[in-house]
């Protein structure tokens, strides 16, 4: 490399001035949120706002007990959600810092290492093997430099770089070609130098780089609004309207029947507020926050908790190949000898001398300290075959790749004799060896056969120099072909099982890759992706939207795909009504990650842009974690439906008992204090018992939920109303019987309250499982349910034996016979509803809630 004095670089003052003027060399990070912003966003949730408004309303009315209960629930919901979101942002910040490259630059004629974010335009970057390029730049010096640009292009093969004749004269915004081209003078931010060294002048930083342009394009893409949030907002609105109507009825009935309009107004507000679905925000925030924690335990970071529900209902999973299905490392897969023999391999160690010579020569034709994945694999295979470990010594001369000859050779001094070791494209090596037409035909047939199985092929040859003076070019030797080495990027061990589970769960897995069609098809077959059509990027470009939609019904592999085409594929799936999950790790995946209903980025190898665009991040880069997330997502969604069904059901008898006495001129049965006490039972049940329920047996054996299906479906609401209606009818019958038998009002209130508690327990057991097995409702292990049951027993005992509690609640003494009656109402309700499940399931065959065949 030339002396740095020829390239003194910027002065420190100039660099600092330019940094202030143009900003840091950072990618767009619009998604970064402070703790304050997270809390503000949580407070803007309409459900939490409704809960807070209810508590404040009670506070203004002077009903401190109810106000405290509601405000405590609101505070807990806000705290749980905010803590989860802030924790997520901090983990992402750690990932971002780990991935930020350092840079070696020339300033004031000296090499100094600085943070990558401090690189400015016109800085001189010093590039060495293994460096991550910090900005887009043009080479002014280079020695056999190759760069891995897979994070930008999706293509894992490195590309060679050369110095342009007019490199120093490029302007600030050159018309640079896309990354991925051979023999160009440009290096790009985020790429990795796998061979050689060089000096490059920075042309663009931050948002002006190729990575930055992709990041900025994400701003124009709208993130899919969570379905559950939209649906819940709609239901809460309707429930609020219903609560207002009930409150108005209470005011009218109370005022007309008793003439006390001020008391009627206060009673109406209290009862109306008690009917508002304050449990909904508690259920949704707690379920999603705890769900994100559960999924985090399997190695998946949830950036947006609402994405859990969407992943559980995904119908199509679009997955990248390199680094996602595969390990993004090369290993020796196969060898071929000129005799046509394909010796078996014992691990990576060849069993024949010819194989050992082939691999030794291939390793000697590589860099002594390799960073290129293929050369690393060749060194590993050589070490395994000889047991010698690393290659000793260094070549005395190297012939690099050239556009007209895609082969490289190293010249080694072997005790006074020059040994030339060459490897490269089979056609190039065939030319160097001057093969006969028949030998060339056999060679290329072997190459084609290996390539169709997704194996990358290099030919290897050797020569001996007649003297100690090496030739001017590689063509100056008489080479002998030693054979072919086949290298492959191995499939992750967990992938076949994960894809099989996806198929069983009705999730269609589609591969989208920048690799060749033959390689992509081979990997797809190994992974277990169903056999189907392969559509290349060139063919896709010729299709209009209608033709693409028709083709996508049979295509399982998209090969040689450009980034903008990935986005088009995702959008086409969405247009067909599919719920699309997209995995990826590179910058080129970011637009499609954001456009998908649920983007899943790789946390280890993934780029900042990919993580910022995604809703979930695989911290361990394990594709199998996606399936675990799907299972948990479905379980969480099922349990949320069970909880909401319970909420609907339990509010029917509460509302009925609030209105029933007013309708017949009896004293009010349940006041605000009783409703507040009931809410203290209902909320923990929803938040703890149902959230902790284990998954249904068929959770991964049924197809995904219909994207058009609603959580608050008519069959589910009808089933809940039926449960609550039967419970209310039983309580009403006892109420009238005891009232007409002239039981004191305080004793009737106590009896009905305890009977209602017993029926709440019955509704819990009924809604714990979709099946109709009464025994299963009792035997399903749930520690939270045991705690809730003990708490209920303790509260009941306190009320029964503490006169102060009875006085506060307006209860009279309850006999043992009446307590037995209360318990029997709960048991009777349980038997009736469990017995009704088979009939309900037959009537509701089209309902995903009850139809579990």
Tab-separated table of C-alpha atoms in Angstrom, residues 146-148 155-160 182 192 194-195 328-333 348 359 361-367 369-382 391 401 406 408 423-426 454-460 485-490 515:
chain	number	residue	atom	x	y	z
A	146	UNK	CA	-13.044	-8.397	-2.133
A	147	UNK	CA	-16.179	-7.448	-0.212
A	148	UNK	CA	-19.155	-9.403	1.078
A	155	UNK	CA	-26.016	-12.739	-2.376
A	156	UNK	CA	-23.446	-14.413	-0.137
A	157	UNK	CA	-20.611	-14.612	-2.703
A	158	UNK	CA	-18.021	-11.824	-2.284
A	159	UNK	CA	-17.349	-9.443	-5.162
A	160	UNK	CA	-13.970	-8.151	-6.321
A	182	UNK	CA	-17.798	-7.194	-9.944
A	192	UNK	CA	-17.484	-6.685	4.921
A	194	UNK	CA	-13.180	-10.510	3.166
A	195	UNK	CA	-9.866	-10.237	1.321
A	328	UNK	CA	-24.446	-18.479	6.564
A	329	UNK	CA	-21.191	-20.413	6.637
A	330	UNK	CA	-19.680	-22.695	4.034
A	331	UNK	CA	-18.674	-26.325	4.595
A	332	UNK	CA	-17.187	-28.956	2.327
A	333	UNK	CA	-20.071	-30.933	0.854
A	348	UNK	CA	-14.787	-33.193	6.455
A	359	UNK	CA	-7.922	-30.179	-0.529
A	361	UNK	CA	-3.954	-27.533	-3.013
A	362	UNK	CA	-7.295	-25.737	-2.599
A	363	UNK	CA	-6.198	-24.457	0.820
A	364	UNK	CA	-2.800	-23.393	-0.531
A	365	UNK	CA	-4.620	-21.465	-3.280
A	366	UNK	CA	-6.504	-19.491	-0.606
A	367	UNK	CA	-5.520	-16.674	1.715
A	369	UNK	CA	-5.602	-16.117	7.088
A	370	UNK	CA	-8.955	-16.430	5.340
A	371	UNK	CA	-12.104	-14.438	6.042
A	372	UNK	CA	-13.974	-15.474	2.905
A	373	UNK	CA	-16.527	-18.164	3.940
A	374	UNK	CA	-15.476	-20.535	1.141
A	375	UNK	CA	-11.772	-20.228	1.933
A	376	UNK	CA	-12.494	-20.760	5.637
A	377	UNK	CA	-14.299	-23.985	4.702
A	378	UNK	CA	-11.361	-25.120	2.547
A	379	UNK	CA	-8.888	-24.478	5.361
A	380	UNK	CA	-11.109	-26.402	7.796
A	381	UNK	CA	-11.355	-29.339	5.412
A	382	UNK	CA	-7.587	-29.316	4.874
A	391	UNK	CA	-1.100	-23.726	6.856
A	401	UNK	CA	-8.773	-12.688	-9.837
A	406	UNK	CA	-11.915	-15.903	-12.716
A	408	UNK	CA	-6.444	-17.108	-8.494
A	423	UNK	CA	-8.562	-22.468	-7.730
A	424	UNK	CA	-11.490	-20.694	-9.345
A	425	UNK	CA	-14.430	-20.975	-11.701
A	426	UNK	CA	-14.440	-24.384	-13.417
A	454	UNK	CA	-27.357	-26.145	-4.407
A	455	UNK	CA	-23.613	-26.773	-4.163
A	456	UNK	CA	-21.129	-24.042	-5.077
A	457	UNK	CA	-18.274	-25.490	-7.132
A	458	UNK	CA	-14.614	-24.535	-7.447
A	459	UNK	CA	-12.097	-26.276	-9.652
A	460	UNK	CA	-8.572	-26.881	-8.337
A	485	UNK	CA	-14.556	-29.097	-4.462
A	486	UNK	CA	-18.244	-28.563	-3.677
A	487	UNK	CA	-19.195	-26.173	-0.893
A	488	UNK	CA	-22.588	-25.570	0.638
A	489	UNK	CA	-24.178	-23.320	3.198
A	490	UNK	CA	-25.662	-25.919	5.585
A	515	UNK	CA	-29.667	-16.948	-4.949
